[in-house]
Amino acid sequence: MRNLLYFLLAGPFLACAACQTPEYEPPDPADGIPEEVWTDQLSMSSDAALIVKVVRVHQATKNELQRLQVTFENRSPQNDKSFRTLIDWFDYSGLKVSSPNDGWKSHIIRPGQQFVVDSIATSPDAVTWRMSVDTWKR
Amino acid sequence: MKATLCLLLPLLLVATSCKSGPKRIDPDGDEAVTSAGVDYNEIIEWTDTLTQRMLTSGFLDREFEFGPKPVKMVVSNIENKTDLSHFPNDLLLGNIRSALLNSGKARFVSTYGSDGTDEMTRDTQDLKDDPLFDPTQVPEQGQATVARLSLRTQILWTHSQGLDDAQNTYVVRMFVSDVKNGEVVWEDRSNPIAKKFERGSVGW
């Protein structure tokens, strides 16, 4: 009787131990804005297009403010590259919404790295954006 | 021959010592001077990063905790722990204050603090005793706002030296405290700005 009890208690544990733990797969980043949409909003110089490419674009409202993230990838597998971005925000009327932090931002991207450029509109009036990408000589 | 040389030599000296005059450039452009310290465009990058982080963290949206927006803030001490004797604190903090004001989430007081103060609120009260002015136009006493949140800033620096090269790395650290209980409600730092240069090439 006791042996039967032990068997009944141990059985489930043995069965679970025999199960293979599925390999952990990290979640993919959520799909961003379709390329045909952001292509009109992102302007890249021909020089910049040779060194970086856009991987994905995300836009969301965070705490009532528009937030934008653009992920770039270094096309070079061997060399650091430097580029800069300029983001302008616009309101419903198409008028630019200015911020004291406006201006080109410089970035250094490692070989083969993906680099996220993050921006948040500092005014709740901002609804859409335009990004310019250019090279940067350090 | 001697006379010719005597005439030409001063001209040559003047010509070689002449430099081109000042030229307006894009402060973000490739012509901007890159120093071993922190440059203008890098300060703008810092203010942009820190503003973003404050706005995305959500602490300014906690109306149940800090009252209705805009939350009232004051600038606390700014500590310069770098090798730069004249760090442009006004530029750094001015941009952050302006951006937060535009967002509608925070408003800084100008009656006290370590940056952006304006004595005019106090000075206006003195007009009540000045017979030149109508005292009924002077705001009643006791109406100035007491800030709920305090913004403290530290500009940090590390210096590394190799055999031939040296590196300066600068970071801004900021934290916001609730003056009601002294608790830090937000803390973050900027991305580091690192400058590498040959030893002996910089004046200090």
Coordinates of C-alpha atoms in Angstrom, one line a residue:
Chain A
M1 CA 0.0 0.0 0.0
R2 CA 2.8 2.3 1.0
N3 CA 4.7 1.5 -2.2
L4 CA 1.6 2.2 -4.3
L5 CA 1.2 5.6 -2.5
Y6 CA 4.9 6.5 -3.3
F7 CA 4.4 5.5 -6.9
L8 CA 1.3 7.6 -7.2
L9 CA 3.1 10.6 -5.7
A10 CA 6.3 10.2 -7.7
G11 CA 4.6 9.4 -10.9
P12 CA 3.7 12.9 -11.9
F13 CA 7.1 14.2 -11.0
L14 CA 8.8 11.6 -13.1
A15 CA 6.5 12.3 -16.0
C16 CA 7.3 16.0 -15.9
A17 CA 11.0 15.4 -15.7
A18 CA 10.7 13.4 -18.9
C19 CA 9.1 16.3 -20.7
Q20 CA 11.5 18.4 -22.8
T21 CA 11.6 22.0 -21.9
P22 CA 10.9 24.0 -25.1
E23 CA 13.7 26.2 -26.2
Y24 CA 13.2 29.8 -25.1
E25 CA 12.6 32.1 -28.0
P26 CA 12.7 35.8 -27.2
P27 CA 9.7 37.7 -28.6
D28 CA 10.2 39.5 -31.9
P29 CA 10.0 43.3 -31.7
A30 CA 6.4 44.4 -32.5
D31 CA 5.9 45.2 -36.2
G32 CA 6.4 48.8 -36.8
I33 CA 4.9 51.2 -39.2
P34 CA 4.8 49.7 -42.8
E35 CA 7.6 50.9 -44.9
E36 CA 5.3 52.4 -47.5
V37 CA 4.1 54.7 -44.8
W38 CA 7.3 55.9 -43.3
T39 CA 9.2 56.2 -46.6
D40 CA 7.4 59.5 -47.2
Q41 CA 8.4 60.8 -43.7
L42 CA 12.0 59.7 -43.7
S43 CA 14.5 61.5 -45.9
M44 CA 18.0 60.0 -46.1
S45 CA 20.9 61.5 -48.0
S46 CA 22.6 59.3 -50.6
D47 CA 25.7 59.2 -48.5
A48 CA 23.8 58.1 -45.4
A49 CA 22.0 55.4 -47.4
L50 CA 25.4 53.8 -48.1
I51 CA 26.3 53.4 -44.4
V52 CA 23.0 52.7 -42.6
K53 CA 19.6 51.3 -43.4
V54 CA 16.3 51.6 -41.6
V55 CA 15.2 48.4 -40.0
R56 CA 11.9 49.4 -38.4
V57 CA 9.9 52.5 -37.3
H58 CA 7.6 52.6 -34.3
Q59 CA 5.3 55.4 -33.4
A60 CA 3.1 55.5 -30.3
T61 CA 1.4 57.8 -27.9
K62 CA 3.1 57.8 -24.5
N63 CA 1.7 59.9 -21.6
E64 CA -0.3 62.0 -24.2
L65 CA 2.8 62.8 -26.2
Q66 CA 3.9 61.3 -29.5
R67 CA 6.9 59.0 -29.3
L68 CA 9.0 57.9 -32.3
Q69 CA 11.7 55.2 -32.5
V70 CA 13.6 54.4 -35.6
T71 CA 16.0 51.5 -35.6
F72 CA 19.0 51.8 -37.9
E73 CA 21.5 49.1 -38.9
N74 CA 25.1 49.6 -39.8
R75 CA 25.6 48.2 -43.3
S76 CA 29.3 47.7 -42.6
P77 CA 30.3 44.5 -40.8
Q78 CA 33.7 45.8 -40.0
N79 CA 33.7 49.6 -39.4
D80 CA 32.1 52.0 -37.0
K81 CA 29.9 54.5 -38.9
S82 CA 28.7 58.0 -37.8
F83 CA 25.5 59.5 -38.9
R84 CA 23.1 62.1 -37.7
T85 CA 19.4 62.6 -37.5
L86 CA 17.0 65.6 -37.4
I87 CA 13.4 65.1 -36.3
D88 CA 10.7 67.7 -36.8
W89 CA 7.3 67.4 -35.3
F90 CA 4.1 68.9 -36.9
D91 CA 0.6 69.6 -35.6
Y92 CA -2.7 68.8 -37.3
S93 CA -2.4 71.9 -39.4
G94 CA 1.0 70.8 -40.7
L95 CA 2.7 73.6 -38.8
K96 CA 6.1 72.7 -37.3
V97 CA 6.0 72.4 -33.5
S98 CA 9.3 73.8 -32.2
S99 CA 11.3 72.6 -29.3
P100 CA 14.4 74.1 -27.7
N101 CA 16.0 70.7 -28.2
D102 CA 15.6 70.7 -32.0
G103 CA 18.7 70.1 -34.0
W104 CA 20.8 67.4 -35.5
K105 CA 21.7 64.6 -33.2
S106 CA 24.9 62.6 -33.9
H107 CA 25.3 58.9 -33.5
I108 CA 28.0 56.4 -33.7
I109 CA 27.0 52.9 -34.7
R110 CA 29.2 49.8 -34.3
P111 CA 29.8 47.3 -37.1
G112 CA 26.7 45.3 -37.8
Q113 CA 24.9 46.9 -34.9
Q114 CA 21.3 48.0 -34.7
F115 CA 20.9 51.4 -33.1
V116 CA 17.7 53.0 -32.0
V117 CA 17.1 56.7 -32.4
D118 CA 14.4 57.8 -29.9
S119 CA 12.4 61.0 -29.9
I120 CA 9.4 62.3 -28.0
A121 CA 7.4 65.3 -29.0
T122 CA 7.6 67.9 -26.2
S123 CA 4.2 69.3 -27.2
P124 CA 0.9 67.5 -27.1
D125 CA 0.0 69.4 -30.3
A126 CA 2.4 67.3 -32.3
V127 CA 0.8 64.5 -34.3
T128 CA 3.2 63.6 -37.1
W129 CA 6.9 63.8 -37.8
R130 CA 9.6 64.0 -40.4
M131 CA 13.1 62.7 -40.1
S132 CA 16.2 63.6 -42.0
V133 CA 19.3 61.4 -42.0
D134 CA 22.7 62.5 -43.1
T135 CA 26.3 61.5 -42.6
W136 CA 28.4 63.0 -39.8
K137 CA 32.2 63.6 -40.0
R138 CA 33.6 63.2 -36.5
Chain B
M1 CA 67.9 94.5 -54.1
K2 CA 68.2 95.3 -50.4
A3 CA 65.5 97.9 -50.9
T4 CA 63.2 95.3 -52.6
L5 CA 63.7 92.9 -49.8
C6 CA 63.0 95.5 -47.2
L7 CA 59.8 96.3 -48.9
L8 CA 58.8 92.7 -49.5
L9 CA 59.6 91.2 -46.1
P10 CA 57.1 93.2 -44.1
L11 CA 54.4 92.4 -46.7
L12 CA 55.2 88.7 -46.5
L13 CA 55.0 88.8 -42.7
V14 CA 51.7 90.6 -42.8
A15 CA 50.3 88.2 -45.4
T16 CA 51.3 85.1 -43.4
S17 CA 49.8 86.5 -40.2
C18 CA 46.5 87.4 -41.7
K19 CA 43.7 84.9 -40.8
S20 CA 40.3 84.7 -42.3
G21 CA 37.6 86.6 -40.5
P22 CA 34.7 85.1 -38.5
K23 CA 32.2 83.1 -40.5
R24 CA 28.7 82.0 -39.5
I25 CA 28.3 78.2 -39.4
D26 CA 25.7 75.7 -38.6
P27 CA 26.2 74.8 -34.9
D28 CA 25.3 71.2 -35.6
G29 CA 27.3 71.0 -38.8
D30 CA 30.6 69.5 -39.7
E31 CA 32.4 72.9 -39.5
A32 CA 31.6 73.2 -35.8
V33 CA 34.6 73.1 -33.6
T34 CA 35.1 69.9 -31.7
S35 CA 36.8 70.5 -28.4
A36 CA 38.1 68.1 -25.7
G37 CA 35.2 69.3 -23.5
V38 CA 31.5 69.4 -24.2
D39 CA 30.4 71.3 -27.2
Y40 CA 27.1 73.1 -28.0
N41 CA 25.5 70.4 -30.1
E42 CA 26.4 67.8 -27.4
I43 CA 24.6 69.9 -24.8
I44 CA 21.5 69.9 -27.0
E45 CA 21.8 66.1 -27.3
W46 CA 21.9 65.9 -23.5
T47 CA 18.9 68.1 -23.0
D48 CA 16.9 66.2 -25.6
T49 CA 17.8 62.8 -24.0
L50 CA 17.1 63.9 -20.5
T51 CA 13.8 65.6 -21.4
Q52 CA 12.7 62.5 -23.3
R53 CA 13.5 60.3 -20.3
M54 CA 11.6 62.6 -17.9
L55 CA 8.5 62.7 -20.1
T56 CA 8.4 59.0 -20.9
S57 CA 8.9 57.9 -17.3
G58 CA 5.5 59.1 -16.4
F59 CA 6.3 60.6 -13.0
L60 CA 4.9 63.9 -14.2
D61 CA 1.5 62.3 -14.9
R62 CA 1.0 61.0 -11.4
E63 CA -1.7 63.6 -10.4
F64 CA -2.9 61.5 -7.5
E65 CA 0.6 62.0 -6.0
F66 CA 1.8 65.4 -7.1
G67 CA -1.5 67.2 -7.8
P68 CA -3.0 68.4 -11.1
K69 CA -0.7 69.1 -14.1
P70 CA 1.4 71.1 -14.6
V71 CA 3.4 69.9 -11.6
K72 CA 5.3 72.7 -10.0
M73 CA 9.1 72.3 -10.0
V74 CA 12.1 74.2 -8.8
V75 CA 15.7 73.9 -9.9
S76 CA 18.0 72.8 -7.1
N77 CA 21.8 72.9 -6.9
I78 CA 23.8 72.3 -10.1
E79 CA 27.1 70.6 -9.2
N80 CA 29.9 70.8 -11.8
K81 CA 32.3 68.0 -11.1
T82 CA 34.2 68.4 -14.3
D83 CA 37.4 70.0 -15.5
L84 CA 35.4 72.7 -17.3
S85 CA 35.4 75.8 -15.2
H86 CA 32.7 77.5 -17.2
F87 CA 30.1 74.8 -17.9
P88 CA 26.9 76.4 -19.5
N89 CA 24.4 75.3 -16.9
D90 CA 22.0 77.9 -18.1
L91 CA 21.9 76.4 -21.5
L92 CA 21.4 72.9 -20.2
L93 CA 18.7 73.7 -17.7
G94 CA 17.0 76.3 -19.8
N95 CA 16.3 73.9 -22.6
I96 CA 15.0 71.3 -20.3
R97 CA 12.7 73.8 -18.5
S98 CA 11.4 75.1 -21.7
A99 CA 10.7 71.7 -23.1
L100 CA 8.9 70.5 -20.0
L101 CA 6.8 73.7 -19.9
N102 CA 5.8 73.2 -23.6
S103 CA 4.7 69.7 -22.7
G104 CA 2.2 71.0 -20.3
K105 CA 3.3 68.6 -17.6
A106 CA 5.6 70.8 -15.5
R107 CA 6.1 74.4 -14.7
F108 CA 9.1 75.8 -12.9
V109 CA 9.0 78.6 -10.3
S110 CA 11.1 81.6 -10.8
T111 CA 10.9 83.0 -7.2
Y112 CA 13.6 80.8 -5.8
G113 CA 16.0 78.0 -6.9
S114 CA 19.4 77.8 -8.6
D115 CA 18.5 78.6 -12.1
G116 CA 16.1 80.8 -14.0
T117 CA 15.1 83.0 -11.1
D118 CA 13.5 86.3 -11.5
E119 CA 13.3 88.8 -8.6
M120 CA 10.4 90.6 -10.2
T121 CA 7.8 88.7 -8.2
R122 CA 9.3 90.0 -5.0
D123 CA 10.2 93.4 -6.4
T124 CA 6.5 93.9 -7.4
Q125 CA 5.5 93.6 -3.8
D126 CA 7.6 96.6 -2.9
L127 CA 5.6 98.7 -5.3
K128 CA 2.7 98.7 -2.8
D129 CA 4.6 101.2 -0.7
D130 CA 5.6 103.3 -3.6
P131 CA 3.2 106.2 -4.0
L132 CA 3.9 106.2 -7.7
F133 CA 1.8 103.0 -8.2
D134 CA -1.8 102.0 -7.6
P135 CA -1.5 99.5 -4.7
T136 CA -4.7 97.7 -5.8
Q137 CA -2.8 96.5 -8.8
V138 CA -0.1 94.8 -6.8
P139 CA -0.9 91.1 -6.3
E140 CA -1.8 90.1 -2.7
Q141 CA 0.9 88.6 -0.6
G142 CA 1.0 84.9 0.0
Q143 CA 0.2 83.8 -3.5
A144 CA 3.6 82.7 -4.8
T145 CA 3.8 79.0 -5.6
V146 CA 5.8 76.5 -3.6
A147 CA 7.3 73.9 -5.8
R148 CA 6.5 70.2 -5.1
L149 CA 9.3 68.7 -7.0
S150 CA 13.0 69.6 -7.0
L151 CA 15.4 69.0 -9.9
R152 CA 19.0 68.4 -9.0
T153 CA 21.8 68.2 -11.5
Q154 CA 25.4 66.9 -11.4
I155 CA 27.8 67.1 -14.3
L156 CA 30.3 64.3 -14.0
W157 CA 33.6 63.7 -15.6
T158 CA 36.2 61.0 -15.9
H159 CA 39.6 61.3 -17.4
S160 CA 41.7 58.4 -18.8
Q161 CA 45.3 58.6 -19.9
G162 CA 47.2 56.2 -22.2
L163 CA 50.7 56.5 -23.4
D164 CA 49.9 58.8 -26.3
D165 CA 46.3 59.5 -25.9
A166 CA 43.9 60.8 -23.3
Q167 CA 40.1 60.7 -23.0
N168 CA 37.5 62.9 -21.3
T169 CA 34.1 61.4 -20.7
Y170 CA 31.2 63.6 -19.5
V171 CA 27.8 62.6 -18.2
V172 CA 24.9 64.5 -16.7
R173 CA 23.1 63.0 -13.8
M174 CA 19.7 64.3 -12.8
F175 CA 17.2 63.4 -10.1
V176 CA 13.9 64.7 -9.0
S177 CA 12.9 64.7 -5.4
D178 CA 9.5 65.2 -3.8
V179 CA 10.0 68.0 -1.3
K180 CA 7.1 66.8 0.8
N181 CA 9.0 63.7 1.9
G182 CA 12.4 63.8 0.3
E183 CA 11.9 60.8 -1.9
V184 CA 13.5 60.6 -5.3
V185 CA 10.7 60.1 -7.8
W186 CA 12.9 60.1 -10.9
E187 CA 16.6 59.6 -11.6
D188 CA 18.5 59.1 -14.8
R189 CA 21.6 60.2 -16.6
S190 CA 22.5 61.3 -20.1
N191 CA 24.4 59.3 -22.7
P192 CA 28.1 59.8 -22.2
I193 CA 30.1 62.2 -24.4
A194 CA 33.6 60.9 -24.8
K195 CA 36.4 62.8 -26.4
K196 CA 39.8 61.4 -27.3
F197 CA 42.8 63.5 -28.0
E198 CA 46.6 63.3 -28.1
R199 CA 48.2 64.0 -24.8
G200 CA 49.7 67.5 -24.8
S201 CA 47.5 68.7 -27.6
V202 CA 45.0 70.3 -25.3
G203 CA 45.8 73.4 -23.2
W204 CA 45.0 71.8 -19.9

